[in-house]
Short mmCIF file of C-alpha atoms in Angstrom, two decimals:
data_model
loop_
_atom_site.label_atom_id
_atom_site.label_comp_id
_atom_site.label_asym_id
_atom_site.label_seq_id
_atom_site.Cartn_x
_atom_site.Cartn_y
_atom_site.Cartn_z
CA MET H 423 -32.26 113.97 22.82
CA GLY H 424 -28.92 114.20 24.53
CA THR H 425 -27.56 116.79 22.14
CA LEU H 426 -30.70 118.89 22.49
CA PHE H 427 -29.98 119.63 26.13
CA GLU H 428 -26.25 119.86 25.54
CA VAL H 429 -26.85 122.71 23.10
CA LEU H 430 -28.84 124.57 25.76
CA THR H 431 -26.33 124.09 28.56
CA GLU H 432 -23.30 124.78 26.37
CA HIS H 433 -24.66 127.94 24.78
CA PHE H 434 -26.78 129.26 27.60
CA ASP H 435 -24.47 132.23 28.09
CA GLU H 436 -25.37 133.33 24.55
CA LEU H 437 -29.02 132.33 24.28
CA GLY H 438 -29.87 133.53 27.81
CA PRO H 439 -28.70 137.13 27.32
CA GLY H 440 -30.33 137.07 23.87
CA PHE H 441 -33.65 136.22 25.50
CA TRP H 442 -33.12 139.07 27.97
CA VAL H 443 -32.41 141.53 25.12
CA THR H 444 -35.67 140.46 23.46
CA VAL H 445 -37.56 140.99 26.73
CA ARG H 446 -36.16 144.49 27.18
CA LEU H 447 -36.79 145.36 23.53
CA VAL H 448 -40.40 144.22 23.80
CA GLY H 449 -40.97 145.97 27.14
CA ALA H 450 -39.62 149.34 26.03
CA SER H 451 -41.40 149.19 22.66
CA PHE H 452 -44.67 148.32 24.38
CA ALA H 453 -44.40 151.39 26.61
CA ILE H 454 -43.80 153.62 23.57
CA ALA H 455 -46.61 151.95 21.64
CA LEU H 456 -49.08 152.56 24.48
CA VAL H 457 -48.13 156.22 24.95
CA VAL H 458 -47.94 157.14 21.26
CA GLY H 459 -50.95 154.97 20.43
CA THR H 460 -53.05 156.78 23.05
CA LEU H 461 -51.96 160.17 21.72
CA VAL H 462 -52.78 159.19 18.14
CA ALA H 463 -56.15 157.79 19.19
CA ALA H 464 -56.83 161.09 20.95
CA LEU H 465 -55.95 162.94 17.73
CA ARG H 466 -58.32 160.75 15.73
CA ILE H 467 -61.28 161.63 17.93
CA ALA H 468 -60.29 165.26 18.49
CA PRO H 469 -62.94 167.91 17.76
CA SER H 470 -60.87 169.34 14.88
CA LYS H 471 -60.94 167.92 11.34
CA TRP H 472 -57.24 168.67 10.87
CA LEU H 473 -56.15 166.82 13.98
CA GLN H 474 -58.29 163.87 12.95
CA ARG H 475 -56.65 163.84 9.55
CA LEU H 476 -53.22 164.00 11.16
CA GLY H 477 -53.99 160.97 13.33
CA GLY H 478 -55.40 159.14 10.31
CA MET H 479 -52.23 159.82 8.35
CA TYR H 480 -50.11 158.43 11.16
CA VAL H 481 -52.12 155.22 11.29
CA GLU H 482 -52.21 154.71 7.52
CA THR H 483 -48.48 155.35 7.21
CA PHE H 484 -47.24 153.11 9.98
CA ARG H 485 -49.74 150.34 9.31
CA ASN H 486 -48.95 150.01 5.64
CA ILE H 487 -45.18 150.23 5.72
CA PRO H 488 -43.18 147.04 6.41
CA LEU H 489 -41.33 147.07 9.74
CA LEU H 490 -38.12 146.13 7.95
CA VAL H 491 -38.35 149.27 5.78
CA LEU H 492 -38.93 151.32 8.92
CA LEU H 493 -35.82 149.83 10.49
CA PHE H 494 -33.76 150.61 7.40
CA ILE H 495 -35.00 154.20 7.38
CA SER H 496 -34.49 154.76 11.09
CA TYR H 497 -31.07 153.21 11.36
CA ALA H 498 -29.10 153.05 8.13
CA GLY H 499 -30.99 155.97 6.58
CA LEU H 500 -30.71 158.42 9.46
CA ARG H 501 -27.10 157.46 10.18
CA ARG H 502 -26.10 158.09 6.59
CA ALA H 503 -27.94 161.41 6.85
CA GLY H 504 -25.72 162.33 9.79
CA VAL H 505 -28.13 161.69 12.66
CA PRO H 506 -26.19 159.81 15.37
CA ILE H 507 -28.91 157.30 16.27
CA ASN H 508 -27.89 154.13 18.10
CA ASN H 509 -29.25 150.66 17.42
CA TRP H 510 -31.35 150.44 20.60
CA VAL H 511 -33.08 153.77 19.93
CA ALA H 512 -33.72 152.81 16.29
CA GLY H 513 -35.00 149.35 17.23
CA ILE H 514 -37.25 150.40 20.10
CA GLY H 515 -38.43 153.50 18.21
CA SER H 516 -39.34 151.59 15.04
CA LEU H 517 -41.07 148.73 16.80
CA GLY H 518 -42.86 151.11 19.19
CA LEU H 519 -44.08 153.55 16.54
CA TYR H 520 -45.13 150.70 14.24
CA THR H 521 -47.16 149.03 16.99
CA ALA H 522 -48.59 152.38 18.10
CA ALA H 523 -50.63 152.57 14.88
CA TYR H 524 -52.39 149.31 15.78
CA VAL H 525 -52.88 150.41 19.40
CA ALA H 526 -54.45 153.66 18.17
CA GLU H 527 -56.90 151.80 15.93
CA VAL H 528 -57.98 149.44 18.68
CA LEU H 529 -58.32 152.24 21.22
CA ARG H 530 -60.44 154.24 18.83
CA SER H 531 -62.84 151.33 18.51
CA GLY H 532 -62.88 151.17 22.32
CA VAL H 533 -63.69 154.86 22.53
CA PHE H 534 -66.68 154.40 20.23
CA ALA H 535 -67.97 151.76 22.62
CA VAL H 536 -68.27 154.42 25.34
CA SER H 537 -71.68 155.99 24.97
CA LYS H 538 -71.92 159.53 23.70
CA GLY H 539 -74.12 160.46 26.64
CA GLN H 540 -71.16 160.08 28.97
CA VAL H 541 -69.11 162.56 26.93
CA GLU H 542 -71.97 165.04 26.86
CA ALA H 543 -72.55 164.59 30.57
CA GLY H 544 -68.88 165.21 31.25
CA LEU H 545 -68.80 168.32 29.08
CA SER H 546 -71.95 169.71 30.68
CA LEU H 547 -70.41 169.20 34.10
CA GLY H 548 -67.72 171.62 33.00
CA PHE H 549 -64.89 169.23 32.14
CA SER H 550 -62.69 170.35 29.28
CA HIS H 551 -62.47 168.05 26.26
CA PRO H 552 -59.03 166.62 27.21
CA ASP H 553 -60.30 166.07 30.77
CA VAL H 554 -63.34 164.19 29.52
CA LEU H 555 -61.01 161.99 27.48
CA ARG H 556 -58.55 161.41 30.29
CA ARG H 557 -60.96 160.88 33.18
CA ILE H 558 -64.07 159.39 31.59
CA VAL H 559 -63.57 158.00 28.10
CA LEU H 560 -60.07 156.51 27.97
CA PRO H 561 -60.23 154.53 31.24
CA GLN H 562 -63.33 152.78 29.95
CA ALA H 563 -61.94 152.44 26.42
CA PHE H 564 -58.82 150.68 27.71
CA ARG H 565 -60.93 148.25 29.70
CA THR H 566 -63.00 147.24 26.65
CA VAL H 567 -59.99 146.56 24.43
CA ILE H 568 -57.84 144.42 26.71
CA ALA H 569 -58.23 141.31 24.50
CA PRO H 570 -57.21 142.99 21.21
CA LEU H 571 -54.35 144.76 23.02
CA GLY H 572 -53.16 141.31 24.04
CA SER H 573 -53.12 140.16 20.42
CA ILE H 574 -51.19 143.28 19.45
CA THR H 575 -48.64 142.56 22.17
CA ILE H 576 -48.19 139.01 20.90
CA ALA H 577 -47.73 140.30 17.35
CA MET H 578 -45.16 142.75 18.71
CA ILE H 579 -43.21 140.00 20.46
CA LYS H 580 -43.03 138.18 17.14
CA ASN H 581 -42.13 141.34 15.25
CA SER H 582 -39.26 141.99 17.67
CA ALA H 583 -37.40 139.14 15.97
CA ILE H 584 -37.20 141.29 12.83
CA VAL H 585 -35.21 143.94 14.67
CA GLY H 586 -32.30 141.65 15.45
CA VAL H 587 -31.81 140.22 11.98
CA SER H 588 -32.02 143.56 10.19
CA LEU H 589 -29.00 145.82 9.92
CA LEU H 590 -29.20 146.83 13.56
CA THR H 591 -27.15 143.99 15.02
CA LEU H 592 -29.07 144.03 18.29
CA PRO H 593 -28.06 140.74 19.92
CA ASP H 594 -31.60 139.47 20.57
CA LEU H 595 -32.70 135.86 20.86
CA LEU H 596 -32.94 135.10 17.13
CA LYS H 597 -29.64 136.85 16.39
CA GLU H 598 -27.86 134.84 19.10
CA ALA H 599 -29.44 131.64 17.85
CA ARG H 600 -28.14 132.43 14.41
CA ILE H 601 -24.64 133.06 15.74
CA VAL H 602 -24.63 129.76 17.62
CA GLN H 603 -26.01 127.97 14.56
CA ALA H 604 -23.36 129.39 12.28
CA ARG H 605 -20.64 128.16 14.63
CA THR H 606 -21.99 124.72 15.50
CA PHE H 607 -24.24 123.80 12.53
CA GLN H 608 -26.68 122.31 15.04
CA THR H 609 -29.53 124.10 13.33
CA THR H 610 -32.57 122.26 14.64
CA GLU H 611 -31.31 122.09 18.24
CA THR H 612 -30.44 125.78 18.39
CA PHE H 613 -33.65 126.94 16.73
CA PHE H 614 -35.64 124.64 18.98
CA TRP H 615 -34.48 126.57 22.03
CA ALA H 616 -35.08 129.91 20.34
CA ALA H 617 -38.61 128.72 19.56
CA VAL H 618 -39.06 127.77 23.21
CA GLY H 619 -37.96 131.29 24.18
CA TYR H 620 -40.47 132.97 21.85
CA LEU H 621 -43.29 130.61 22.80
CA LEU H 622 -42.58 131.31 26.50
CA LEU H 623 -42.93 135.02 25.82
CA THR H 624 -46.11 134.74 23.74
CA ALA H 625 -47.66 132.27 26.20
CA GLY H 626 -46.72 134.57 29.09
CA ALA H 627 -48.35 137.54 27.36
CA THR H 628 -51.46 135.47 26.60
CA ILE H 629 -51.83 134.47 30.25
CA ALA H 630 -51.08 137.98 31.55
CA PHE H 631 -53.72 139.55 29.31
CA ARG H 632 -56.25 136.87 30.16
CA LEU H 633 -55.77 137.68 33.86
CA LEU H 634 -56.05 141.41 33.16
CA GLU H 635 -59.22 140.76 31.21
CA ARG H 636 -60.75 138.73 34.00
CA ARG H 637 -59.92 141.45 36.51
CA PHE H 638 -60.70 144.65 34.57
CA ALA H 639 -62.67 143.95 31.41
CA ILE H 640 -66.02 145.62 30.84
CA ARG H 641 -68.34 143.26 29.03
CA ARG H 642 -70.55 144.83 26.42
CA MET J 1402 -35.57 168.48 6.65
CA GLY J 1403 -33.36 170.30 4.20
CA TYR J 1404 -31.44 167.10 3.66
CA LEU J 1405 -34.61 165.11 3.11
CA PHE J 1406 -36.06 167.32 0.41
CA ASP J 1407 -32.82 168.45 -1.18
CA PRO J 1408 -33.34 167.80 -4.92
CA ALA J 1409 -29.77 166.58 -5.18
CA ASN J 1410 -30.69 163.71 -2.89
CA TRP J 1411 -33.60 162.69 -5.11
CA GLU J 1412 -31.74 162.89 -8.40
CA TRP J 1413 -30.99 159.14 -8.30
CA LEU J 1414 -34.68 158.40 -8.76
CA PHE J 1415 -34.67 159.89 -12.26
CA THR J 1416 -31.23 158.65 -13.20
CA GLY J 1417 -30.48 155.51 -15.18
CA ASN J 1418 -33.01 152.79 -14.46
CA ASN J 1419 -32.97 153.09 -10.68
CA ALA J 1420 -36.72 153.64 -10.28
CA ARG J 1421 -37.49 150.80 -12.66
CA PHE J 1422 -35.08 148.50 -10.86
CA ILE J 1423 -36.82 149.12 -7.53
CA LEU J 1424 -40.27 148.68 -9.07
CA GLU J 1425 -39.15 145.36 -10.53
CA GLY J 1426 -38.13 144.36 -7.02
CA LEU J 1427 -41.57 145.27 -5.71
CA LEU J 1428 -43.13 143.12 -8.42
CA VAL J 1429 -41.26 140.12 -7.01
CA ASN J 1430 -42.73 140.88 -3.58
CA ILE J 1431 -46.22 141.10 -5.01
CA GLN J 1432 -45.79 137.81 -6.84
CA ILE J 1433 -44.51 136.04 -3.74
CA ALA J 1434 -47.42 137.48 -1.74
CA LEU J 1435 -50.01 136.31 -4.27
CA ILE J 1436 -48.59 132.79 -4.61
CA ALA J 1437 -48.30 132.40 -0.83
CA MET J 1438 -51.83 133.77 -0.40
CA ALA J 1439 -53.28 131.22 -2.83
CA PHE J 1440 -51.60 128.33 -1.01
CA SER J 1441 -52.48 129.75 2.41
CA LEU J 1442 -56.16 130.12 1.55
CA ALA J 1443 -56.38 126.50 0.42
CA ALA J 1444 -54.39 125.15 3.37
CA GLY J 1445 -56.19 127.47 5.79
CA LEU J 1446 -59.60 126.21 4.68
CA GLY J 1447 -58.44 122.63 5.20
CA LEU J 1448 -57.14 123.44 8.68
CA ALA J 1449 -60.31 125.31 9.62
CA LEU J 1450 -62.52 122.40 8.56
CA ALA J 1451 -60.28 119.95 10.41
CA ARG J 1452 -60.50 122.06 13.53
CA LEU J 1453 -64.30 122.11 13.31
CA SER J 1454 -64.60 118.40 12.65
CA ARG J 1455 -66.26 115.98 15.04
CA MET J 1456 -63.18 113.86 15.55
CA ARG J 1457 -61.65 114.87 18.87
CA TRP J 1458 -58.07 113.90 18.10
CA LEU J 1459 -58.12 115.78 14.79
CA VAL J 1460 -59.39 118.92 16.52
CA PHE J 1461 -56.64 118.60 19.10
CA VAL J 1462 -53.84 118.00 16.60
CA THR J 1463 -54.86 120.82 14.24
CA GLY J 1464 -55.28 123.12 17.24
CA LEU J 1465 -51.70 122.46 18.30
CA TRP J 1466 -50.45 122.86 14.73
CA ILE J 1467 -52.23 126.19 14.26
CA ASP J 1468 -51.14 127.59 17.61
CA LEU J 1469 -47.54 126.56 16.99
CA TRP J 1470 -47.16 128.34 13.64
CA ARG J 1471 -49.24 131.32 14.70
CA ASN J 1472 -47.11 132.04 17.74
CA LEU J 1473 -43.66 131.73 16.22
CA PRO J 1474 -42.13 134.81 14.61
CA LEU J 1475 -42.40 134.55 10.83
CA ILE J 1476 -38.80 135.62 10.34
CA PHE J 1477 -37.76 132.78 12.65
CA VAL J 1478 -39.61 130.24 10.49
CA ILE J 1479 -38.16 131.68 7.28
CA LEU J 1480 -34.61 131.53 8.63
CA TYR J 1481 -35.02 128.05 10.05
CA LEU J 1482 -36.45 126.57 6.86
CA ALA J 1483 -33.80 128.29 4.74
CA LEU J 1484 -31.11 126.68 6.88
CA ALA J 1485 -32.69 123.32 7.58
CA LEU J 1486 -34.60 122.22 4.49
CA PRO J 1487 -32.86 119.26 2.89
CA GLU J 1488 -31.05 119.97 -0.36
CA PRO J 1489 -33.10 117.47 -2.45
CA TRP J 1490 -36.30 119.37 -1.59
CA ARG J 1491 -34.89 122.56 -2.97
CA ASP J 1492 -33.68 120.82 -6.10
CA ALA J 1493 -37.11 119.28 -6.50
CA TYR J 1494 -38.64 122.75 -6.29
CA GLU J 1495 -36.24 124.08 -8.90
CA ASP J 1496 -37.22 121.25 -11.22
CA ALA J 1497 -40.92 121.61 -10.54
CA ALA J 1498 -41.21 125.41 -10.69
CA PRO J 1499 -43.12 126.33 -13.85
CA ASP J 1500 -41.18 128.27 -16.46
CA LEU J 1501 -43.65 131.09 -16.55
CA LEU J 1502 -42.38 132.22 -13.14
CA PRO J 1503 -39.65 134.84 -13.29
CA ASP J 1504 -36.12 133.55 -12.76
CA VAL J 1505 -35.87 134.97 -9.23
CA LEU J 1506 -38.76 132.80 -8.13
CA GLN J 1507 -37.30 129.63 -9.58
CA THR J 1508 -34.35 129.42 -7.19
CA GLY J 1509 -34.45 126.84 -4.41
CA ARG J 1510 -34.34 129.46 -1.64
CA VAL J 1511 -37.77 130.70 -2.70
CA PHE J 1512 -39.17 127.32 -1.72
CA ALA J 1513 -38.19 127.90 1.91
CA ALA J 1514 -39.72 131.39 1.77
CA LEU J 1515 -42.99 130.23 0.24
CA LEU J 1516 -43.25 127.30 2.64
CA ALA J 1517 -42.66 129.55 5.66
CA LEU J 1518 -45.15 132.18 4.47
CA THR J 1519 -47.73 129.46 3.80
CA LEU J 1520 -47.25 127.69 7.15
CA TYR J 1521 -47.67 130.95 9.03
CA ASN J 1522 -50.48 132.52 7.02
CA SER J 1523 -52.51 129.34 6.64
CA ALA J 1524 -52.56 129.05 10.44
CA VAL J 1525 -53.72 132.66 10.78
CA LEU J 1526 -56.31 132.32 8.00
CA ALA J 1527 -57.59 129.06 9.49
CA GLU J 1528 -58.49 130.93 12.66
CA ILE J 1529 -60.17 133.71 10.66
CA MET J 1530 -62.19 131.13 8.71
CA ARG J 1531 -63.09 129.24 11.85
CA ALA J 1532 -64.37 132.46 13.41
CA GLY J 1533 -66.34 133.17 10.24
CA ILE J 1534 -67.94 129.73 10.15
CA GLN J 1535 -68.68 129.64 13.87
CA SER J 1536 -70.28 133.06 13.77
CA LEU J 1537 -73.11 131.59 11.70
CA ASP J 1538 -76.29 130.69 13.47
CA ARG J 1539 -76.32 127.01 14.42
CA GLY J 1540 -79.75 126.74 12.88
CA GLN J 1541 -78.20 127.05 9.42
CA HIS J 1542 -76.32 123.82 9.99
CA ASP J 1543 -79.33 122.04 11.45
CA ALA J 1544 -81.68 123.22 8.71
CA ALA J 1545 -79.29 122.05 6.01
CA ALA J 1546 -78.99 118.69 7.75
CA ALA J 1547 -82.77 118.45 8.03
CA LEU J 1548 -83.02 119.00 4.28
CA GLY J 1549 -81.01 115.83 3.86
CA LEU J 1550 -77.75 117.41 2.68
CA SER J 1551 -74.56 115.50 3.36
CA TYR J 1552 -71.69 117.08 5.32
CA TRP J 1553 -69.86 118.23 2.20
CA GLN J 1554 -73.03 119.52 0.57
CA ARG J 1555 -73.86 121.49 3.74
CA MET J 1556 -70.40 123.01 3.79
CA ARG J 1557 -70.28 123.79 0.09
CA LEU J 1558 -73.80 125.07 -0.41
CA VAL J 1559 -74.79 126.60 2.91
CA ILE J 1560 -72.06 127.20 5.45
CA LEU J 1561 -68.99 128.27 3.46
CA PRO J 1562 -70.69 130.77 1.12
CA GLN J 1563 -71.98 132.68 4.14
CA GLY J 1564 -69.07 132.15 6.49
CA LEU J 1565 -66.38 133.04 3.96
CA ARG J 1566 -68.21 136.19 2.94
CA ARG J 1567 -67.88 137.47 6.47
CA MET J 1568 -64.15 137.01 6.48
CA VAL J 1569 -63.37 139.07 3.39
CA PRO J 1570 -62.23 142.18 5.34
CA ALA J 1571 -60.06 140.14 7.70
CA THR J 1572 -58.56 138.23 4.78
CA VAL J 1573 -57.69 141.41 2.94
CA SER J 1574 -56.01 142.85 6.01
CA GLN J 1575 -54.06 139.61 6.27
CA LEU J 1576 -53.07 139.98 2.62
CA ILE J 1577 -51.75 143.45 3.47
CA THR J 1578 -49.72 141.96 6.31
CA LEU J 1579 -48.46 139.23 4.00
CA HIS J 1580 -47.43 141.83 1.43
CA LYS J 1581 -45.43 143.63 4.12
CA ASP J 1582 -43.97 140.35 5.37
CA THR J 1583 -42.55 139.47 1.95
CA THR J 1584 -39.77 141.99 2.65
CA LEU J 1585 -38.49 139.50 5.23
CA VAL J 1586 -37.38 137.07 2.53
CA SER J 1587 -34.58 139.51 1.71
CA ILE J 1588 -32.89 138.08 4.82
CA ILE J 1589 -32.37 134.79 3.00
CA ALA J 1590 -30.92 136.57 -0.05
CA ILE J 1591 -33.89 136.53 -2.39
CA GLN J 1592 -33.60 139.43 -4.81
CA GLU J 1593 -36.67 141.51 -4.05
CA VAL J 1594 -37.34 145.14 -3.30
CA MET J 1595 -35.19 145.45 -0.16
CA ARG J 1596 -32.21 143.88 -1.89
CA HIS J 1597 -32.77 146.06 -4.93
CA GLY J 1598 -32.89 149.09 -2.66
CA ARG J 1599 -29.61 148.13 -1.06
CA ILE J 1600 -28.03 147.61 -4.46
CA VAL J 1601 -29.17 151.07 -5.56
CA THR J 1602 -27.67 152.65 -2.44
CA GLY J 1603 -24.61 150.46 -2.36
CA PHE J 1604 -22.58 150.79 -5.48
CA ASN J 1605 -24.67 152.91 -7.74
CA PHE J 1606 -22.97 156.04 -8.94
CA PHE J 1607 -24.37 156.40 -12.45
CA GLY J 1608 -23.19 159.77 -13.66
CA GLY J 1609 -21.93 160.69 -10.23
CA VAL J 1610 -25.39 160.55 -8.71
CA GLN J 1611 -25.38 159.03 -5.27
CA ALA J 1612 -28.49 157.37 -3.89
CA PRO J 1613 -28.84 158.10 -0.15
CA VAL J 1614 -30.19 155.24 1.98
CA LEU J 1615 -32.82 157.41 3.66
CA GLN J 1616 -34.45 158.57 0.43
CA VAL J 1617 -34.31 155.17 -1.26
CA PHE J 1618 -36.09 153.43 1.61
CA ILE J 1619 -38.60 156.24 2.03
CA PHE J 1620 -39.41 155.71 -1.64
CA ILE J 1621 -39.81 151.97 -1.06
CA GLY J 1622 -41.99 152.67 1.97
CA LEU J 1623 -44.20 154.94 -0.14
CA LEU J 1624 -44.60 152.16 -2.71
CA PHE J 1625 -45.85 149.84 0.02
CA ILE J 1626 -48.23 152.46 1.38
CA ILE J 1627 -49.69 153.04 -2.08
CA THR J 1628 -50.16 149.34 -2.90
CA ASN J 1629 -51.59 148.53 0.53
CA LEU J 1630 -53.98 151.49 0.52
CA GLY J 1631 -55.12 150.26 -2.89
CA LEU J 1632 -55.78 146.83 -1.42
CA SER J 1633 -57.85 148.13 1.48
CA ARG J 1634 -59.78 150.42 -0.87
CA LEU J 1635 -60.53 147.35 -3.00
CA SER J 1636 -61.79 145.42 -0.01
CA ARG J 1637 -64.13 148.23 0.96
CA ARG J 1638 -65.46 148.37 -2.59
CA LEU J 1639 -66.06 144.59 -2.55
CA GLU J 1640 -67.92 144.89 0.72
CA ILE J 1641 -70.20 147.64 -0.54
CA ARG J 1642 -70.94 145.78 -3.77
CA GLU J 1643 -71.72 142.66 -1.82
CA GLN J 1644 -74.12 144.61 0.38
CA GLN J 1645 -75.90 146.11 -2.61
CA ARG J 1646 -76.13 142.75 -4.34
CA SER J 1647 -77.47 140.76 -1.43
CA GLY J 1648 -79.36 143.61 0.16
CA THR J 1649 -78.04 142.70 3.58
CA THR J 1650 -75.27 144.05 5.71
CA VAL J 1651 -72.69 141.41 6.40
CA LYS J 1652 -71.31 141.32 9.90
CA PRO J 1653 -67.59 141.14 9.28
CA ILE J 1654 -65.15 139.19 11.39
CA SER J 1655 -62.64 141.79 12.44
CA GLY J 1656 -58.99 140.94 12.17
CA LEU J 1657 -56.14 143.26 13.02
CA GLU J 1658 -52.84 142.43 11.47
CA ASP J 1659 -52.65 138.78 12.41
CA GLN J 1660 -54.72 139.07 15.50
CA VAL J 1661 -57.90 137.23 14.91
CA ALA J 1662 -60.76 138.21 17.09
CA THR J 1663 -61.50 134.67 18.10
CA ALA J 1664 -62.42 136.13 21.46
CA GLN J 1665 -65.76 137.02 19.90
CA THR J 1666 -66.63 133.43 19.19
CA ARG J 1667 -65.18 131.76 22.24
#
């Protein structure tokens, strides 16, 4: 037990910043996922067949491709092609765009839960289609899908660990744990603290979304 | 865009055995996914039944177990097991692995990968199965008990056939996730599609043809999209056939990636 805490105190200046990198990575990717996911969901319910198909293609592409492949394409691939992309942009972009596909799917299901009468009422009051979406449909859709959005966020926190161990060399929590492990060979102790870090994040997200749900959710 | 579609940058695909080499890598991924899925389904069913049992302590312990493995990043588990599993275990796996497996899958490292994939996916599947079983009307259970069936008979003849049918869509979407997740085992140096892709881009200059990273991994991505779309098409077909056969619409338990909609049952 003694060594367990020694590992934490001795290597806190590596594991601590690693945890912070993971937090920033997750936060920025979540913002991108929400924005892009909302746009894609809007495409999928747009009044034009072509826009719907475009949104569908986005979802099918990003949902069926492994995140690791996406990271290879966006970092190693684009760099070799001469695009000067840095590891943060590639990491946040990949994780965000990947998660956006799931957000779009969930939001779409939330949109279908809003009754059609409301859309027709909005349109007949003279709102334009985007206005109906923005002011009437989406606010309600978001409030019905808080629980699944929480699960997506938890999955994203876990997926963020892939970013650090791929080619990107972002010094996130898992990467730092690996560096400490390689130097000290205290595998179980080091990984124990990394696990604590990830479980803190997923537990925090679970609690945050449960509070949001209690405050805002529409029960149907 | 010009760079992306420049035929010179796609020449590698038709040169030597590059395409075949990458497809062979993908086959390893598919095999790992199928083996891990078989183990996960069995272990997941056990966990789900344990979590629904009447013994309080068993429910508590399996609940902790499931939540632990479900909430840790899979790549974390893979790395940890690859580093921490005792040597004799790996040797035991190498001895025990049946010869009909391809050579890649007989190395000791694969044991860590399969164990990690099974620990994670069995926890996720257990929650899907639990949701499926709990979504059944309680009357089913009571009626079966009233007919004098024992616990195992009730499960085998009444509860599981209905409950498991509802979880087919969620299970297939988990299989898709698992198929994607098999790329993670490249981190512990198992020779699968990602490694093969890197080999093709790394030192492959057959006849002066260079394989650019971007195009190689776009090709690999396309392979995953094709196989996964095939899987989801298959699941839809199964669902429709099931509906036609039984004449009822089955209310599916929805599952998104590894998020199980347990909220519905709680």
